[in-house]
Amino acid sequence: MEPWATSDQVWQGALIFSRIGAVLLMLPGVGESYVSPRIRLSLALVVSLALWPVIAGALPALPATVGGMAGWIIREVIVGLMIGALLRSFLTALATAGEIVALQTTLAFAQTANPMQVQPGSTIGAFLMLLGTTMIFATNTHHLFIAGLVGSYELIRPVGPLLTGDFASLAIRTVGDAFMLGVQLSAPLLVFALIFNLASGLVGRVMPSFQVFFAAAPLSILLGLSVFALSLGVVGTVFIDRYRALANVFVGGAGG
């Protein structure tokens, strides 16, 4: 290696850093607000240097004008933000499941700071979001992110057209699948709440003088959390399988 970099090498490094830095800005775990920006920028720089020999051949040549350079940089940043937003949006499945569980266990009013969403949310929703992020790193799913970065240069080539229509369709389908998955993950609590509320209403009709609410409220919390705890393993397994399938969409580009 030479002790200096040519203009073409600096240009290639800037393009790679633009896309990878934008992706890491949105990735679960790495792109959270509580992670220091210096750590994220350092990680983006290291990953860019590591992937440089692999994807340098797919990059366009150095433009002759400053406007052309700015256009390419902005394009790569937009592509990176689109990919990162797609991977992050699937985490809304756990947020949806947490809100539904909180509603069914009468714990929706117990709001807490959710570090994954930078806004208050239900305690169960915050717990599931943290669980999902932990599962991503515990199962080495974050390794798929690195492979997906390489695959993204096959799916969305820098010298090719920006497929905004295809991405919009994929984003809409991903958000819809995430919402459906959230409802499916909370299905045990929905079934429990239906049976429990029907039983409480039946007791209230049979025994009008009995204070059903005072007996049903603590039982709803106790039994609901018990059902939630029993189904937690299945929730984590199903979510991480679906999330790995989404990440493999970009990894497939590397394999192709």
Short mmCIF file of C-alpha atoms in Angstrom, two decimals:
data_model
loop_
_atom_site.label_atom_id
_atom_site.label_comp_id
_atom_site.label_asym_id
_atom_site.label_seq_id
_atom_site.Cartn_x
_atom_site.Cartn_y
_atom_site.Cartn_z
CA MET A 1 0.00 0.00 0.00
CA GLU A 2 1.11 3.50 -0.76
CA PRO A 3 1.44 6.00 2.12
CA TRP A 4 -1.13 8.24 0.42
CA ALA A 5 -4.53 7.80 -1.22
CA THR A 6 -5.39 8.80 -4.76
CA SER A 7 -8.41 10.91 -5.59
CA ASP A 8 -10.23 7.83 -6.93
CA GLN A 9 -9.62 5.96 -3.68
CA VAL A 10 -10.88 8.86 -1.59
CA TRP A 11 -13.95 9.06 -3.80
CA GLN A 12 -14.66 5.33 -3.43
CA GLY A 13 -14.22 5.51 0.33
CA ALA A 14 -16.62 8.45 0.58
CA LEU A 15 -19.28 6.61 -1.43
CA ILE A 16 -18.98 3.46 0.66
CA PHE A 17 -19.00 5.42 3.90
CA SER A 18 -22.11 7.35 2.82
CA ARG A 19 -24.24 4.23 2.37
CA ILE A 20 -22.83 2.19 5.26
CA GLY A 21 -22.90 5.12 7.68
CA ALA A 22 -26.55 5.78 6.83
CA VAL A 23 -27.44 2.11 7.34
CA LEU A 24 -25.69 1.93 10.71
CA LEU A 25 -27.49 5.09 11.74
CA MET A 26 -30.79 3.18 11.58
CA LEU A 27 -29.86 -0.38 12.55
CA PRO A 28 -31.33 -1.81 15.77
CA GLY A 29 -28.91 -1.71 18.65
CA VAL A 30 -26.13 0.15 16.85
CA GLY A 31 -28.26 3.08 15.72
CA GLU A 32 -29.97 3.82 19.03
CA SER A 33 -29.89 7.33 20.44
CA TYR A 34 -28.05 6.19 23.58
CA VAL A 35 -25.10 4.94 21.50
CA SER A 36 -22.40 7.58 21.19
CA PRO A 37 -22.17 9.13 17.69
CA ARG A 38 -18.41 8.65 17.83
CA ILE A 39 -18.88 4.91 18.25
CA ARG A 40 -21.29 4.76 15.32
CA LEU A 41 -19.01 6.82 13.08
CA SER A 42 -15.98 4.73 14.07
CA LEU A 43 -17.84 1.50 13.37
CA ALA A 44 -19.01 2.83 10.00
CA LEU A 45 -15.44 3.78 9.11
CA VAL A 46 -14.07 0.36 10.09
CA VAL A 47 -16.78 -1.50 8.17
CA SER A 48 -16.25 0.74 5.15
CA LEU A 49 -12.52 -0.01 5.12
CA ALA A 50 -13.20 -3.73 5.52
CA LEU A 51 -15.68 -3.85 2.64
CA TRP A 52 -13.71 -1.56 0.35
CA PRO A 53 -11.84 -4.35 -1.54
CA VAL A 54 -15.09 -6.27 -2.02
CA ILE A 55 -17.33 -3.59 -3.48
CA ALA A 56 -14.88 -1.08 -4.97
CA GLY A 57 -15.43 -2.47 -8.46
CA ALA A 58 -19.16 -1.72 -8.36
CA LEU A 59 -18.70 2.01 -7.70
CA PRO A 60 -18.92 4.74 -10.35
CA ALA A 61 -15.92 6.72 -11.47
CA LEU A 62 -15.01 10.09 -9.98
CA PRO A 63 -17.28 12.76 -11.52
CA ALA A 64 -15.75 15.80 -13.14
CA THR A 65 -17.93 18.33 -11.30
CA VAL A 66 -18.68 19.05 -7.66
CA GLY A 67 -22.42 18.84 -8.37
CA GLY A 68 -22.00 15.33 -9.75
CA MET A 69 -20.09 14.27 -6.64
CA ALA A 70 -22.76 15.72 -4.34
CA GLY A 71 -25.49 13.96 -6.31
CA TRP A 72 -23.82 10.55 -5.94
CA ILE A 73 -23.19 11.10 -2.23
CA ILE A 74 -26.81 12.11 -1.59
CA ARG A 75 -28.03 9.11 -3.57
CA GLU A 76 -25.96 6.69 -1.49
CA VAL A 77 -27.12 8.29 1.75
CA ILE A 78 -30.75 7.91 0.66
CA VAL A 79 -30.17 4.24 -0.23
CA GLY A 80 -28.57 3.60 3.16
CA LEU A 81 -31.39 5.30 5.03
CA MET A 82 -33.96 3.29 3.08
CA ILE A 83 -32.27 -0.02 3.93
CA GLY A 84 -31.81 0.90 7.59
CA ALA A 85 -35.38 2.13 7.92
CA LEU A 86 -36.64 -1.14 6.44
CA LEU A 87 -34.70 -3.23 8.95
CA ARG A 88 -35.77 -1.02 11.86
CA SER A 89 -39.44 -0.89 10.88
CA PHE A 90 -39.80 -4.63 11.50
CA LEU A 91 -39.15 -4.03 15.19
CA THR A 92 -42.58 -2.42 15.35
CA ALA A 93 -43.92 -5.99 15.53
CA LEU A 94 -42.65 -6.22 19.10
CA ALA A 95 -43.95 -2.74 19.94
CA THR A 96 -47.40 -3.74 18.64
CA ALA A 97 -47.34 -7.00 20.58
CA GLY A 98 -46.28 -5.17 23.74
CA GLU A 99 -49.09 -2.62 23.46
CA ILE A 100 -51.68 -5.34 22.93
CA VAL A 101 -50.39 -7.35 25.87
CA ALA A 102 -50.41 -4.22 28.04
CA LEU A 103 -53.99 -3.47 27.07
CA GLN A 104 -55.16 -6.99 27.82
CA THR A 105 -53.45 -7.05 31.21
CA THR A 106 -54.67 -3.54 32.18
CA LEU A 107 -51.06 -2.32 32.35
CA ALA A 108 -51.27 0.09 29.44
CA PHE A 109 -51.35 3.08 31.80
CA ALA A 110 -47.96 2.09 33.26
CA GLN A 111 -45.80 4.19 30.95
CA THR A 112 -42.02 4.07 31.00
CA ALA A 113 -39.17 5.50 28.92
CA ASN A 114 -38.55 3.29 25.90
CA PRO A 115 -34.88 3.68 24.86
CA MET A 116 -35.61 2.02 21.51
CA GLN A 117 -38.24 4.59 20.50
CA VAL A 118 -37.03 7.69 22.40
CA GLN A 119 -40.54 8.22 23.75
CA PRO A 120 -42.71 6.91 26.57
CA GLY A 121 -44.43 3.60 26.04
CA SER A 122 -45.85 0.66 27.90
CA THR A 123 -43.47 -1.24 30.14
CA ILE A 124 -44.14 -4.52 28.34
CA GLY A 125 -43.57 -2.89 24.96
CA ALA A 126 -40.21 -1.50 26.11
CA PHE A 127 -39.29 -4.93 27.49
CA LEU A 128 -40.12 -6.69 24.21
CA MET A 129 -38.16 -4.15 22.18
CA LEU A 130 -35.11 -4.70 24.36
CA LEU A 131 -35.66 -8.45 24.14
CA GLY A 132 -35.74 -8.29 20.35
CA THR A 133 -32.51 -6.29 20.18
CA THR A 134 -30.83 -8.72 22.59
CA MET A 135 -32.00 -11.67 20.49
CA ILE A 136 -30.52 -10.09 17.37
CA PHE A 137 -27.05 -9.96 18.91
CA ALA A 138 -27.34 -13.20 20.90
CA THR A 139 -28.18 -15.20 17.76
CA ASN A 140 -25.50 -13.46 15.65
CA THR A 141 -28.15 -12.03 13.38
CA HIS A 142 -26.11 -8.84 13.24
CA HIS A 143 -23.61 -10.78 11.12
CA LEU A 144 -26.28 -10.88 8.44
CA PHE A 145 -26.27 -7.09 8.45
CA ILE A 146 -22.64 -7.07 7.29
CA ALA A 147 -23.39 -9.57 4.53
CA GLY A 148 -26.50 -7.57 3.67
CA LEU A 149 -24.38 -4.44 3.18
CA VAL A 150 -22.45 -6.26 0.48
CA GLY A 151 -25.64 -7.69 -0.99
CA SER A 152 -27.21 -4.25 -1.18
CA TYR A 153 -24.66 -3.31 -3.84
CA GLU A 154 -26.04 -6.15 -5.95
CA LEU A 155 -29.70 -5.33 -5.34
CA ILE A 156 -29.29 -1.54 -5.61
CA ARG A 157 -26.26 -0.87 -7.76
CA PRO A 158 -24.70 2.58 -7.45
CA VAL A 159 -24.53 2.90 -11.25
CA GLY A 160 -28.12 1.69 -11.72
CA PRO A 161 -31.44 3.46 -11.29
CA LEU A 162 -32.82 4.12 -7.82
CA LEU A 163 -35.72 1.67 -7.48
CA THR A 164 -37.98 3.83 -5.33
CA GLY A 165 -41.15 2.07 -6.47
CA ASP A 166 -39.89 -1.39 -5.55
CA PHE A 167 -38.61 -0.13 -2.22
CA ALA A 168 -41.93 1.54 -1.43
CA SER A 169 -43.75 -1.72 -2.14
CA LEU A 170 -41.29 -3.67 0.02
CA ALA A 171 -41.59 -1.12 2.84
CA ILE A 172 -45.39 -1.24 2.81
CA ARG A 173 -45.35 -5.04 2.81
CA THR A 174 -42.79 -5.11 5.62
CA VAL A 175 -44.79 -2.74 7.84
CA GLY A 176 -47.95 -4.74 7.16
CA ASP A 177 -46.20 -8.01 7.98
CA ALA A 178 -44.76 -6.47 11.14
CA PHE A 179 -48.20 -5.41 12.35
CA MET A 180 -49.66 -8.82 11.55
CA LEU A 181 -46.77 -10.52 13.34
CA GLY A 182 -47.32 -8.30 16.38
CA VAL A 183 -50.95 -9.39 16.58
CA GLN A 184 -49.92 -13.03 16.14
CA LEU A 185 -47.31 -12.79 18.89
CA SER A 186 -49.93 -11.42 21.27
CA ALA A 187 -52.50 -14.08 20.30
CA PRO A 188 -52.17 -16.06 23.58
CA LEU A 189 -53.06 -12.93 25.56
CA LEU A 190 -55.94 -12.13 23.22
CA VAL A 191 -57.39 -15.60 23.74
CA PHE A 192 -56.88 -15.34 27.50
CA ALA A 193 -58.50 -11.89 27.66
CA LEU A 194 -61.51 -13.09 25.66
CA ILE A 195 -62.10 -16.09 27.92
CA PHE A 196 -61.41 -14.13 31.10
CA ASN A 197 -63.71 -11.26 30.20
CA LEU A 198 -66.49 -13.63 29.19
CA ALA A 199 -66.12 -15.45 32.50
CA SER A 200 -66.12 -12.17 34.44
CA GLY A 201 -69.23 -10.99 32.63
CA LEU A 202 -70.96 -14.30 33.32
CA VAL A 203 -70.13 -14.05 37.03
CA GLY A 204 -71.42 -10.49 37.08
CA ARG A 205 -74.73 -11.58 35.54
CA VAL A 206 -75.15 -14.57 37.84
CA MET A 207 -74.13 -12.67 40.99
CA PRO A 208 -75.10 -9.00 40.54
CA SER A 209 -74.19 -8.08 44.12
CA PHE A 210 -70.66 -9.46 43.79
CA GLN A 211 -67.95 -6.82 43.13
CA VAL A 212 -66.50 -8.46 40.03
CA PHE A 213 -64.10 -5.63 39.22
CA PHE A 214 -62.18 -5.84 42.51
CA ALA A 215 -61.63 -9.57 42.04
CA ALA A 216 -61.11 -9.52 38.27
CA ALA A 217 -58.50 -6.72 38.10
CA PRO A 218 -55.72 -8.43 40.11
CA LEU A 219 -56.54 -11.80 38.57
CA SER A 220 -56.30 -10.28 35.09
CA ILE A 221 -52.82 -8.95 35.82
CA LEU A 222 -51.59 -12.11 37.54
CA LEU A 223 -52.94 -14.60 35.01
CA GLY A 224 -52.16 -12.38 32.04
CA LEU A 225 -48.53 -11.97 33.01
CA SER A 226 -48.33 -15.72 33.66
CA VAL A 227 -49.57 -16.47 30.14
CA PHE A 228 -47.18 -13.85 28.77
CA ALA A 229 -44.23 -15.40 30.60
CA LEU A 230 -45.09 -18.88 29.34
CA SER A 231 -45.29 -17.67 25.73
CA LEU A 232 -42.16 -15.49 25.88
CA GLY A 233 -39.86 -18.17 24.48
CA VAL A 234 -42.10 -18.72 21.48
CA VAL A 235 -42.38 -14.96 20.94
CA GLY A 236 -38.59 -14.54 20.81
CA THR A 237 -38.07 -17.55 18.54
CA VAL A 238 -40.76 -16.58 16.03
CA PHE A 239 -39.61 -12.97 15.90
CA ILE A 240 -35.94 -13.74 15.31
CA ASP A 241 -36.79 -16.27 12.59
CA ARG A 242 -38.90 -13.71 10.75
CA TYR A 243 -36.28 -11.02 11.22
CA ARG A 244 -33.52 -13.24 9.84
CA ALA A 245 -35.72 -13.92 6.82
CA LEU A 246 -35.98 -10.17 6.22
CA ALA A 247 -32.21 -9.70 6.56
CA ASN A 248 -31.65 -12.57 4.12
CA VAL A 249 -33.38 -10.53 1.42
CA PHE A 250 -30.26 -8.35 1.21
CA VAL A 251 -27.86 -11.22 1.85
CA GLY A 252 -29.33 -12.97 -1.19
CA GLY A 253 -27.95 -10.19 -3.32
CA ALA A 254 -24.44 -11.04 -2.15
CA GLY A 255 -24.98 -14.68 -2.99
CA GLY A 256 -26.34 -13.84 -6.42
#
